[in-house]
mmCIF file of C-alpha atoms and ligand atoms in Angstrom:
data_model
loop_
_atom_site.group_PDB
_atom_site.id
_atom_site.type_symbol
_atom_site.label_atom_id
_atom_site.label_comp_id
_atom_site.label_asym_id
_atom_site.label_seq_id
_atom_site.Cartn_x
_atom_site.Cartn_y
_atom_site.Cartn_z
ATOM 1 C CA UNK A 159 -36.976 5.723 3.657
ATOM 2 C CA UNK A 160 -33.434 4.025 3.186
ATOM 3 C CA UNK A 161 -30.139 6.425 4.516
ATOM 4 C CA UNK A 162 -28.042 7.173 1.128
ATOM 5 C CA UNK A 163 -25.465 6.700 0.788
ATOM 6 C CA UNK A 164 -22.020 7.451 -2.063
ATOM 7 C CA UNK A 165 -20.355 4.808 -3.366
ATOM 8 C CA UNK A 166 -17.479 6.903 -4.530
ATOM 9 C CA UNK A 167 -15.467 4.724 -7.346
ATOM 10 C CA UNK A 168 -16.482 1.265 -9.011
ATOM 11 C CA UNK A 169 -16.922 -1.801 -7.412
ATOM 12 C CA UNK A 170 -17.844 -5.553 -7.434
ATOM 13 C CA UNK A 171 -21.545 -5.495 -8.395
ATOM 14 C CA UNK A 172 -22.335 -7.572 -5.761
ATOM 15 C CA UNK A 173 -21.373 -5.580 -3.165
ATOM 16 C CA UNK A 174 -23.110 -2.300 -4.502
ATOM 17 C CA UNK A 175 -26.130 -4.860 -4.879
ATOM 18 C CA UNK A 176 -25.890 -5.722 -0.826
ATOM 19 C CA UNK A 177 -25.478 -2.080 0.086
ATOM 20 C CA UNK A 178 -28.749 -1.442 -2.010
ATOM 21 C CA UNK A 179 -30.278 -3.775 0.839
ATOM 22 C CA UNK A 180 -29.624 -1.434 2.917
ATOM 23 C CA UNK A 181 -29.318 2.049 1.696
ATOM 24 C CA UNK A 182 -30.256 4.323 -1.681
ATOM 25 C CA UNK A 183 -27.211 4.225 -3.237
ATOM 26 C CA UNK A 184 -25.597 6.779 -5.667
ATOM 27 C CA UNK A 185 -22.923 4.755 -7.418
ATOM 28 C CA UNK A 186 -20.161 5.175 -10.117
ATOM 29 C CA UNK A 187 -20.276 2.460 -11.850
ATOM 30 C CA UNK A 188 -18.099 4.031 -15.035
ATOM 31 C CA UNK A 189 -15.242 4.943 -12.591
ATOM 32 C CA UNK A 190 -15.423 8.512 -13.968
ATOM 33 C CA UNK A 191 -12.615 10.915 -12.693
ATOM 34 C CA UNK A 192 -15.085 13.110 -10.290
ATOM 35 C CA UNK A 193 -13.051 16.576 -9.595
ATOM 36 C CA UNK A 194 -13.269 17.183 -5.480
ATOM 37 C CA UNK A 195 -15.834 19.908 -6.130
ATOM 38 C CA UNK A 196 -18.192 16.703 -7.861
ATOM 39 C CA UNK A 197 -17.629 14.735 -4.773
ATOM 40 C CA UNK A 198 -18.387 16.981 -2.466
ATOM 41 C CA UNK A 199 -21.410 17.772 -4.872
ATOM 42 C CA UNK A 200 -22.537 14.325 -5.047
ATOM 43 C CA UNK A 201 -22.087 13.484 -1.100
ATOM 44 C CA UNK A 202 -24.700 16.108 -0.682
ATOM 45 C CA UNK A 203 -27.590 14.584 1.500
ATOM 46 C CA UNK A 204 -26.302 11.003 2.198
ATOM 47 C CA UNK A 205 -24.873 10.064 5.415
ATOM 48 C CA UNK A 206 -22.452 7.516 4.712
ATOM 49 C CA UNK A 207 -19.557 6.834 1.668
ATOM 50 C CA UNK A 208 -17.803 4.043 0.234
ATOM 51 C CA UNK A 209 -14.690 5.359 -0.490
ATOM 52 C CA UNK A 210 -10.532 3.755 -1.707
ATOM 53 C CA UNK A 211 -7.483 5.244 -1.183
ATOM 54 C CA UNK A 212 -7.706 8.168 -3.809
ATOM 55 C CA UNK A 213 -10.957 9.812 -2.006
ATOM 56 C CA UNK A 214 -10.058 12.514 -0.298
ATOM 57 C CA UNK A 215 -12.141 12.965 2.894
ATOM 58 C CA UNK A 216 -10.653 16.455 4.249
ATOM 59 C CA UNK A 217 -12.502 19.394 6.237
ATOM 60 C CA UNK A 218 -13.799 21.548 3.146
ATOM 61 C CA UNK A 219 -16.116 17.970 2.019
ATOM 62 C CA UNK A 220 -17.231 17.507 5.936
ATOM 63 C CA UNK A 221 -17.732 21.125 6.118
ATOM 64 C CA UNK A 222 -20.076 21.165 3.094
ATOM 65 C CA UNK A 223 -21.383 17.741 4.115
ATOM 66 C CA UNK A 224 -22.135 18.003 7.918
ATOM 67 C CA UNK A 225 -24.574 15.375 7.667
ATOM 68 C CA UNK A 226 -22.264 12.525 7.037
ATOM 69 C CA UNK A 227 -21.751 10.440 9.598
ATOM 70 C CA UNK A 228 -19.641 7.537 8.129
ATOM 71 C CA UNK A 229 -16.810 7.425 5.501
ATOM 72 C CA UNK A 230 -15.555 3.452 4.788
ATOM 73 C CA UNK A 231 -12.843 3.156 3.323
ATOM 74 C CA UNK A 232 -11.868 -0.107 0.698
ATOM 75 C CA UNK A 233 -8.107 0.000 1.807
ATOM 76 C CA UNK A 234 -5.990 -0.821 5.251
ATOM 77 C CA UNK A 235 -3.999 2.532 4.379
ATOM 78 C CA UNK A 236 -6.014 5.594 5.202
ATOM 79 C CA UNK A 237 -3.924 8.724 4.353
ATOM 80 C CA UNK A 238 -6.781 10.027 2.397
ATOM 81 C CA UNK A 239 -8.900 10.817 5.287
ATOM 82 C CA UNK A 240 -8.291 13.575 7.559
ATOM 83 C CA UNK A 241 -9.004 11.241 10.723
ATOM 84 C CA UNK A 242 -8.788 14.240 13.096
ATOM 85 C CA UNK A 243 -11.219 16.583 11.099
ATOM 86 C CA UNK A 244 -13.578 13.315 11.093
ATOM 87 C CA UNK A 245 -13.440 12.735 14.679
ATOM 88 C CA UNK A 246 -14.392 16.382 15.617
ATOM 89 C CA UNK A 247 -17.135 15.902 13.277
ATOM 90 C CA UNK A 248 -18.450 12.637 14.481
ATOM 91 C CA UNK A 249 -18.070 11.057 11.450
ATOM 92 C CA UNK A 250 -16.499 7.642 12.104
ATOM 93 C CA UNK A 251 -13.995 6.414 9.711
ATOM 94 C CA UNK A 252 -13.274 2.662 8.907
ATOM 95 C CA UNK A 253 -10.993 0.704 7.276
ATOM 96 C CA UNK A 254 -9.698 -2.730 5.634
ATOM 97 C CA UNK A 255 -7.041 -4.515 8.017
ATOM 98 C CA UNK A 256 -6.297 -7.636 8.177
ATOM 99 C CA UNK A 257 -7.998 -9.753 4.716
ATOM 100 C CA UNK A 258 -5.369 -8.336 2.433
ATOM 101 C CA UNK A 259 -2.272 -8.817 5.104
ATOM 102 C CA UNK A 260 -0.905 -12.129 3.278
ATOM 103 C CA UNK A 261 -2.041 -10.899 -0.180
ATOM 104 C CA UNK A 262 -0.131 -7.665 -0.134
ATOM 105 C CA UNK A 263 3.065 -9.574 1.930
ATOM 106 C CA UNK A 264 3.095 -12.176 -1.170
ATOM 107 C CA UNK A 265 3.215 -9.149 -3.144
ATOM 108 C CA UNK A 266 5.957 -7.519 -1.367
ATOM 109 C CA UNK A 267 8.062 -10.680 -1.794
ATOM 110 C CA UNK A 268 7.441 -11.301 -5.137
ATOM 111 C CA UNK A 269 7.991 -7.764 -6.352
ATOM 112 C CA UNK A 270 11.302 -7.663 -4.135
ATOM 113 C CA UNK A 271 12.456 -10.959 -5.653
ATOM 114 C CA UNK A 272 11.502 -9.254 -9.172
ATOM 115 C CA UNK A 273 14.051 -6.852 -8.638
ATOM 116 C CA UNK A 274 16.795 -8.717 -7.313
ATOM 117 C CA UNK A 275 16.700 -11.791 -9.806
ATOM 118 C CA UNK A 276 16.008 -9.162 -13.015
ATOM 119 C CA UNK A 277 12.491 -10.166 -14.272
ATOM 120 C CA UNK A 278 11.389 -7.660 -15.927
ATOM 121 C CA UNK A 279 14.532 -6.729 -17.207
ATOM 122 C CA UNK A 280 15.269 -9.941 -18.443
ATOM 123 C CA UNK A 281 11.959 -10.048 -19.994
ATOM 124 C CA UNK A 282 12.336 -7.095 -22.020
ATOM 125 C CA UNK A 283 15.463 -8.259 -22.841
ATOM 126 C CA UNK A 284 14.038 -11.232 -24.371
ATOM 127 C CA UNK A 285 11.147 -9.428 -25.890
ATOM 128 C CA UNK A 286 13.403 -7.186 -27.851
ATOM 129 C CA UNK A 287 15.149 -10.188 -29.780
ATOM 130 C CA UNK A 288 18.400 -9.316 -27.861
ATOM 131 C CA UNK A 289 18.990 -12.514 -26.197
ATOM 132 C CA UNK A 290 21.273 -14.396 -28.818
ATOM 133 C CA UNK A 291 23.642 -16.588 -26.637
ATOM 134 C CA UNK A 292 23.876 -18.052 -22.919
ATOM 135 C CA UNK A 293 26.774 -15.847 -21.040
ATOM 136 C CA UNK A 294 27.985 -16.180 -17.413
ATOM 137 C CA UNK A 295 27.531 -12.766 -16.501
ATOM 138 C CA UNK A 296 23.831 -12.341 -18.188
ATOM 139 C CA UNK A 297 21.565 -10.423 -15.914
ATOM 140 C CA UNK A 298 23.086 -11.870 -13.006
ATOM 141 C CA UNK A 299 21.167 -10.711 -9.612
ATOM 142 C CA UNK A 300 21.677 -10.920 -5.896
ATOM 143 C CA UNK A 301 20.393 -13.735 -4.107
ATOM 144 C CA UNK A 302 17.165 -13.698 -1.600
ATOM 145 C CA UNK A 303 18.481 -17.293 0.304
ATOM 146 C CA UNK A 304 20.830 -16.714 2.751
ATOM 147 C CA UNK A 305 20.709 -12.475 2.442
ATOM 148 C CA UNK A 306 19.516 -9.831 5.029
ATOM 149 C CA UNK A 307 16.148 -8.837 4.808
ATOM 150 C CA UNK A 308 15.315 -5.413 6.101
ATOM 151 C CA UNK A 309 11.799 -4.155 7.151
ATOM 152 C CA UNK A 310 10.917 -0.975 7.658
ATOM 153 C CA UNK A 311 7.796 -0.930 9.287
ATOM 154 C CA UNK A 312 6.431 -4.280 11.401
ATOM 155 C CA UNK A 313 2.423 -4.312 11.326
ATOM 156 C CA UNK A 314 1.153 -7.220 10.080
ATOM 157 C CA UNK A 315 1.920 -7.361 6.341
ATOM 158 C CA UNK A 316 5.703 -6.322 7.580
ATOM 159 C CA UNK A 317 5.641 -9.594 9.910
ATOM 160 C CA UNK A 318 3.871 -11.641 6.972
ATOM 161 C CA UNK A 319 7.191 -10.703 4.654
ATOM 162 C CA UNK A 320 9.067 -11.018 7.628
ATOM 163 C CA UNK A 321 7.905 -14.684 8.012
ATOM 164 C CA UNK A 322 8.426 -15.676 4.215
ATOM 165 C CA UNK A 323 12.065 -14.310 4.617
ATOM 166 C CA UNK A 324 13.193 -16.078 7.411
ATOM 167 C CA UNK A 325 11.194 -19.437 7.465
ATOM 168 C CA UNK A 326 10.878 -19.805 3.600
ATOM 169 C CA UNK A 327 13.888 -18.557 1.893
ATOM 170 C CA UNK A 328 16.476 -18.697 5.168
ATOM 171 C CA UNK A 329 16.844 -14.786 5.629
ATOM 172 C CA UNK A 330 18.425 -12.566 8.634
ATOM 173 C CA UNK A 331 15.413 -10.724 9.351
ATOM 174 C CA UNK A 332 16.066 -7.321 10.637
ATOM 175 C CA UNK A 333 13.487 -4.649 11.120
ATOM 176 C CA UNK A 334 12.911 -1.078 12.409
ATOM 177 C CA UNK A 335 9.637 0.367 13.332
ATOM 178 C CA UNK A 336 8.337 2.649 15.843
ATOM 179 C CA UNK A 337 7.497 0.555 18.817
ATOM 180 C CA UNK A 338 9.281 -2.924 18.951
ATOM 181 C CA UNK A 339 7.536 -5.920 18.477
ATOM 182 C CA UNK A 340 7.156 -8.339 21.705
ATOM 183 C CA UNK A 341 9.327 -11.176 22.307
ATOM 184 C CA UNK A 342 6.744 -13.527 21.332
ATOM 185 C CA UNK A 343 6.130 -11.793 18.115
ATOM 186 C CA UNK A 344 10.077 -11.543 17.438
ATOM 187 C CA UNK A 345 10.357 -15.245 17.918
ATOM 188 C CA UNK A 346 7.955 -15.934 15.257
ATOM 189 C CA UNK A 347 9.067 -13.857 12.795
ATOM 190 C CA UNK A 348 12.740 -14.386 13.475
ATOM 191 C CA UNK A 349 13.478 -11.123 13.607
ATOM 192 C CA UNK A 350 15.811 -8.445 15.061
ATOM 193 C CA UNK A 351 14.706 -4.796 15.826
ATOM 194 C CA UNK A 352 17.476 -2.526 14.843
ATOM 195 C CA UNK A 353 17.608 1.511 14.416
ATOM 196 C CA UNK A 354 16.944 2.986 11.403
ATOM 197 C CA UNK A 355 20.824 3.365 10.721
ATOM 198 C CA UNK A 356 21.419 -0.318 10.717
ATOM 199 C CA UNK A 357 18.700 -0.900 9.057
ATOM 200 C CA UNK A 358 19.589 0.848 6.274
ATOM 201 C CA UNK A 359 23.346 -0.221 6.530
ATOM 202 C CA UNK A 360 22.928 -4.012 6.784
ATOM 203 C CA UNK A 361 20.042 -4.663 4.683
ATOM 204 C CA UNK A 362 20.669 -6.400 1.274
ATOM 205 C CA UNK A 363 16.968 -6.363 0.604
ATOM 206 C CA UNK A 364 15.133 -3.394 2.118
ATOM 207 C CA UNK A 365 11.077 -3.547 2.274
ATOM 208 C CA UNK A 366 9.079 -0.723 3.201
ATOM 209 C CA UNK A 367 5.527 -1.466 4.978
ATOM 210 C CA UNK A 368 4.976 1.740 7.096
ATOM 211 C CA UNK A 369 2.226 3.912 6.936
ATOM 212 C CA UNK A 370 2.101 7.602 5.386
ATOM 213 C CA UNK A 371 2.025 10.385 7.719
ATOM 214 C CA UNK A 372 3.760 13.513 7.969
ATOM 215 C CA UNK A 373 6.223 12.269 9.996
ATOM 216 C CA UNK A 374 7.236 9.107 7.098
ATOM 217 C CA UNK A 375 6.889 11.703 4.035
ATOM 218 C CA UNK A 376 10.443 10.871 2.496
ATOM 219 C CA UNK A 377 11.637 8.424 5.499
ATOM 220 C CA UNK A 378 13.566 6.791 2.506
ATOM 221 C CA UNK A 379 15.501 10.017 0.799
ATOM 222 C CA UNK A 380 18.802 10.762 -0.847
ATOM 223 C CA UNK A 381 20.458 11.071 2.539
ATOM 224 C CA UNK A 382 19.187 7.272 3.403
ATOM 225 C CA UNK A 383 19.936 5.702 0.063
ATOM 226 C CA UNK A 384 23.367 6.943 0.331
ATOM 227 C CA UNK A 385 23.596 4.628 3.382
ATOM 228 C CA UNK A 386 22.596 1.687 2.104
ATOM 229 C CA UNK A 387 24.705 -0.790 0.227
ATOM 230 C CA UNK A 388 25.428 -0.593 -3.399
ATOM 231 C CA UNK A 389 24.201 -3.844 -3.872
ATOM 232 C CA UNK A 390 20.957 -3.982 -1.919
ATOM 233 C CA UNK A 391 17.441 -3.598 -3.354
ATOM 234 C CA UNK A 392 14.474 -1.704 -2.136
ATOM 235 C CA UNK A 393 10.955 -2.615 -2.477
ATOM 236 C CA UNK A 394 8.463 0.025 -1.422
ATOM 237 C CA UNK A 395 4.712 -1.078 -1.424
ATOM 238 C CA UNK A 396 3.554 1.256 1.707
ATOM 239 C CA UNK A 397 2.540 4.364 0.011
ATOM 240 C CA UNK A 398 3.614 7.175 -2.555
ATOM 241 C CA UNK A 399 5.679 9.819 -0.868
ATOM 242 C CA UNK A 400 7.292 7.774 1.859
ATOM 243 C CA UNK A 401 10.450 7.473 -1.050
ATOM 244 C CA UNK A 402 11.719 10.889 -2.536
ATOM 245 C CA UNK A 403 11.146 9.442 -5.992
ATOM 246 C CA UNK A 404 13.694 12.056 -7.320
ATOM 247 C CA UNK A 405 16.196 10.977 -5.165
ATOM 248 C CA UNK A 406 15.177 6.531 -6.011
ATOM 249 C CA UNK A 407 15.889 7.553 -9.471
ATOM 250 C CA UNK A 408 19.178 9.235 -9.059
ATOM 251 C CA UNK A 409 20.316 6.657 -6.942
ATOM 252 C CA UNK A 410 19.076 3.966 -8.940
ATOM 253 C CA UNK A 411 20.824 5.724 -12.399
ATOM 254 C CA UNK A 412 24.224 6.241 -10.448
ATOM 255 C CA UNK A 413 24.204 2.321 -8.859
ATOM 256 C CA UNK A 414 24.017 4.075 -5.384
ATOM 257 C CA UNK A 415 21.807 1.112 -4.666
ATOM 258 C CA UNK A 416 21.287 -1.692 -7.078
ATOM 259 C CA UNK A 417 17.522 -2.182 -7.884
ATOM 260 C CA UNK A 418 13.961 -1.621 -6.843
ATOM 261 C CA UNK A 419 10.712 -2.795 -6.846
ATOM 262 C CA UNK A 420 8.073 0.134 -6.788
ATOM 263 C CA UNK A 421 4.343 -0.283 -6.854
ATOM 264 C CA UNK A 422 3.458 2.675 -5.088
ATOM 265 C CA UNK A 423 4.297 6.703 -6.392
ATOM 266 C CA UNK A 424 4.272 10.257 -5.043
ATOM 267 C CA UNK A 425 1.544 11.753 -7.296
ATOM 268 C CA UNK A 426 0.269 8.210 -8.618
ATOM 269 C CA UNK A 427 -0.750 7.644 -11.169
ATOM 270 C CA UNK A 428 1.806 9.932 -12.721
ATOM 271 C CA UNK A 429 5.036 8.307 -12.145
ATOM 272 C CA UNK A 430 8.392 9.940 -12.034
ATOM 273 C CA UNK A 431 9.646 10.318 -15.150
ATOM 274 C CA UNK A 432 13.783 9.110 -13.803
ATOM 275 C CA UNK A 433 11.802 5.896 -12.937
ATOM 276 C CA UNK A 434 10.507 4.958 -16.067
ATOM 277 C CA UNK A 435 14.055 5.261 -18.179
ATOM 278 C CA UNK A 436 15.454 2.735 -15.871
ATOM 279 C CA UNK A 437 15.925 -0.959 -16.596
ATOM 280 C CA UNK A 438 17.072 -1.991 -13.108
ATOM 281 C CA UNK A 439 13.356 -0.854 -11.046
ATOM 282 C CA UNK A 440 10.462 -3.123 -11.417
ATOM 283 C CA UNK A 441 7.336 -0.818 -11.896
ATOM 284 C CA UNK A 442 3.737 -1.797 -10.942
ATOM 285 C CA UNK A 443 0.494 0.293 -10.779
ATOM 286 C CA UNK A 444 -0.114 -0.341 -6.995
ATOM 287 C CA UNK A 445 -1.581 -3.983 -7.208
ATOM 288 C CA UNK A 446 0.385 -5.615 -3.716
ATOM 289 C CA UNK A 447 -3.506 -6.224 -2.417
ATOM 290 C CA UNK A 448 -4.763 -7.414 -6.315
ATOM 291 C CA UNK A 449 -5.926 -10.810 -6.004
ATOM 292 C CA UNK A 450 -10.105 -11.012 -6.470
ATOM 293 C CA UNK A 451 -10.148 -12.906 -3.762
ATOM 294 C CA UNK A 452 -8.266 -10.468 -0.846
ATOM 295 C CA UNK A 453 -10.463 -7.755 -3.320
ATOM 296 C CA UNK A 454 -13.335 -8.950 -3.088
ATOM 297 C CA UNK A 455 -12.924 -9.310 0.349
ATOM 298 C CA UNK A 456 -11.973 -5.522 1.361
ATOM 299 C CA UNK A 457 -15.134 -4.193 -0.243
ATOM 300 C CA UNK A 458 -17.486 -6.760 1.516
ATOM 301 C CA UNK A 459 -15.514 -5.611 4.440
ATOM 302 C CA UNK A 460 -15.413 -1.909 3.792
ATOM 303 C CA UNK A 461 -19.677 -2.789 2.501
ATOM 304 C CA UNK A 462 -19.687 -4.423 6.623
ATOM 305 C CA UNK A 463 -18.984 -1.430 8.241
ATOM 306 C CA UNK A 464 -21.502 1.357 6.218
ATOM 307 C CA UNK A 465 -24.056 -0.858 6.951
ATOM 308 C CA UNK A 466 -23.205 -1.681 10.389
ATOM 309 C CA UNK A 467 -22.463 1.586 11.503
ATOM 310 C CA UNK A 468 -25.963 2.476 9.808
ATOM 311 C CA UNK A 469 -27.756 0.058 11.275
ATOM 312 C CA UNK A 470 -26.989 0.537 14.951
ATOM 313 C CA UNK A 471 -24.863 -2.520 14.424
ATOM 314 C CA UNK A 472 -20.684 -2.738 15.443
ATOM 315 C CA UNK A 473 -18.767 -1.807 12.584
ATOM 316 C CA UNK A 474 -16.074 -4.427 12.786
ATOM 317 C CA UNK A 475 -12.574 -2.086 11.343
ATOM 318 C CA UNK A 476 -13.488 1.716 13.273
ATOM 319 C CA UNK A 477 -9.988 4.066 12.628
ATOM 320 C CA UNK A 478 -11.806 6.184 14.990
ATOM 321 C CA UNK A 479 -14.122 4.459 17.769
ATOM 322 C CA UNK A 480 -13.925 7.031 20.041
ATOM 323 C CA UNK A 481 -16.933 8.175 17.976
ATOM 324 C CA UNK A 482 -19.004 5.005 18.392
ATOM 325 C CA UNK A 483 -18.711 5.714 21.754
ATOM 326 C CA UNK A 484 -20.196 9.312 21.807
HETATM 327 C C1 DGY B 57 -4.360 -0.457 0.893
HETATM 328 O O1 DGY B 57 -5.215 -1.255 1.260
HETATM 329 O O2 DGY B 57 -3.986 0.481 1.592
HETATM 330 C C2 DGY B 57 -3.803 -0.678 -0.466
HETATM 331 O O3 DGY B 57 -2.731 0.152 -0.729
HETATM 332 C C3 DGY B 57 -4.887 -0.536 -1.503
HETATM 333 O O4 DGY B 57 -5.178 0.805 -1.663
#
């Protein structure tokens, strides 16, 4: 008999067909909305689940599912899981690093350069029938050539943006993370590790790429966007709840900073409602990874480690390996 397994929200076809290969699968093909209660319902009996970032995996679902051993997740961020609780359990916990690193730091660029040069706004602009004559002053920007890009986190999709910034467009690459980067890895990102103070200070475009934990839940709050300059940007596409939304909107509304890009929300989908009466933040439903490509990647990926870890094979993205181990 084949192991079942969940495969939690929709996904590519194909890659539900190659895990039916392997496994009895349980699928959701119509994306419903399951409550936790209907997860935890529907988990019952199968060892393994194919999960994305708005599963929860905490200790009431492995506590009412102690025999699941796996939980793969179709994402590199894993804030959903309660790694800890998983680990005690034995249940091994993977992820997506590394195939949607160049996707998501396009995204980060382009969404950053959104917000500085206007898009949106300009396009609504447009849309609305208001643009009647060419003026000097229309929806003038800040310039990305030349300016001081800030990072605020430096795994790899921070050193992919970091890259773009300083060998495409001629940026002063600054960044602040919690360990430094090597020498080597400075070199090829032309980049600068400065504290969080500078950071904030000197940067005329500020990118955030650090996880969520407890310890970045509102890194970037009122106090911190008081710091930065009235003409820099910020672009956040790490994860709801690393920006006080509240406090992005009230700075954004008062010109405390001077735009934003935003592709990621505290309580997503719901979206604060300060963001969405302001012209001068560039709003997108948390697509930095969203090419089919770098997609359809992370599920085969995510698909790779259910069935190795399975199939007595080497799941190639563990969170946890300790576990394998055991
Ligand atoms: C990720 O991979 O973490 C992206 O945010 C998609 O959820």
């Amino acid at each position: 008999m084949k192991p079942k397994v969940l495969v939690a929200r929709a996904v590519f076809p194909e890659v539900v067909e190659r895990l039916r290969q392997f496994f009895e699968v349980d699928d959701n093909p119509q994306d419903l909305a399951w409550s936790q209660a209907d997860l935890i319902q529907r988990l019952q009996g199968k060892v393994g689940a194919f999960t994305t970032g708005s599963v929860r995996i905490d200790v009431a679902l492995l506590t009412a599912n102690p025999q699941l051993r796996v939980v793969c997740n179709m994402a590199v961020g894993y804030n959903n899981f309660d790694v800890p609780a998983c680990t005690a359990r034995g249940v091994l916990c993977t992820n997506t690093p590394d195939v949607l690193t160049e996707t998501t730091a396009d995204f980060g660029f382009v969404l950053m350069m959104a917000a500085a040069r206007r898009i949106t706004e300009g396009e609504h602009y447009l849309r609305r029938g208001d643009w009647k004559k060419w003026s000097y002053n229309q929806l003038t920007g800040s310039d990305i050539h030349g300016a001081t890009l800030g990072i605020l986190g430096m795994g790899r999709i921070g050193q992919g943006i970091a890259k773009r910034g300083a060998h495409g467009f001629g940026m002063k690459v600054i960044y602040h993370n919690r360990s430094r980067l090597t020498d080597d890895k400075e070199a090829e990102c032309r980049a600068a590790y400065v504290s969080k103070k500078e950071l904030l200070q000197q940067a005329d475009h500020l990118v955030l790429v650090l996880p969520y934990s407890a310890e970045s839940h509102h890194a970037i709050g009122a106090a911190e966007l008081a710091q930065m300059k009235p003409t820099a940007t910020l672009t956040n596409i790490a994860r709801g709840g690393i920006v006080d939304d509240a406090a992005l909107a009230h700075a954004l509304a008062t010109r405390q900073i001077s735009a934003a890009g935003i592709d990621v929300f505290e309580g997503e989908p719901s979206v604060h409602p300060g963001l969405l009466k302001l012209s001068n933040v560039v709003l997108t439903p948390h697509i930095a990874s969203a090419t089919i490509a770098t997609r359809l990647a992370m599920a085969n990926l995510a698909a790779d480690n259910l069935i190795a870890a399975l199939t007595g094979g080497v799941p190639p993205s563990p969170i946890n390996p300790e576990v394998l181990a055991r």
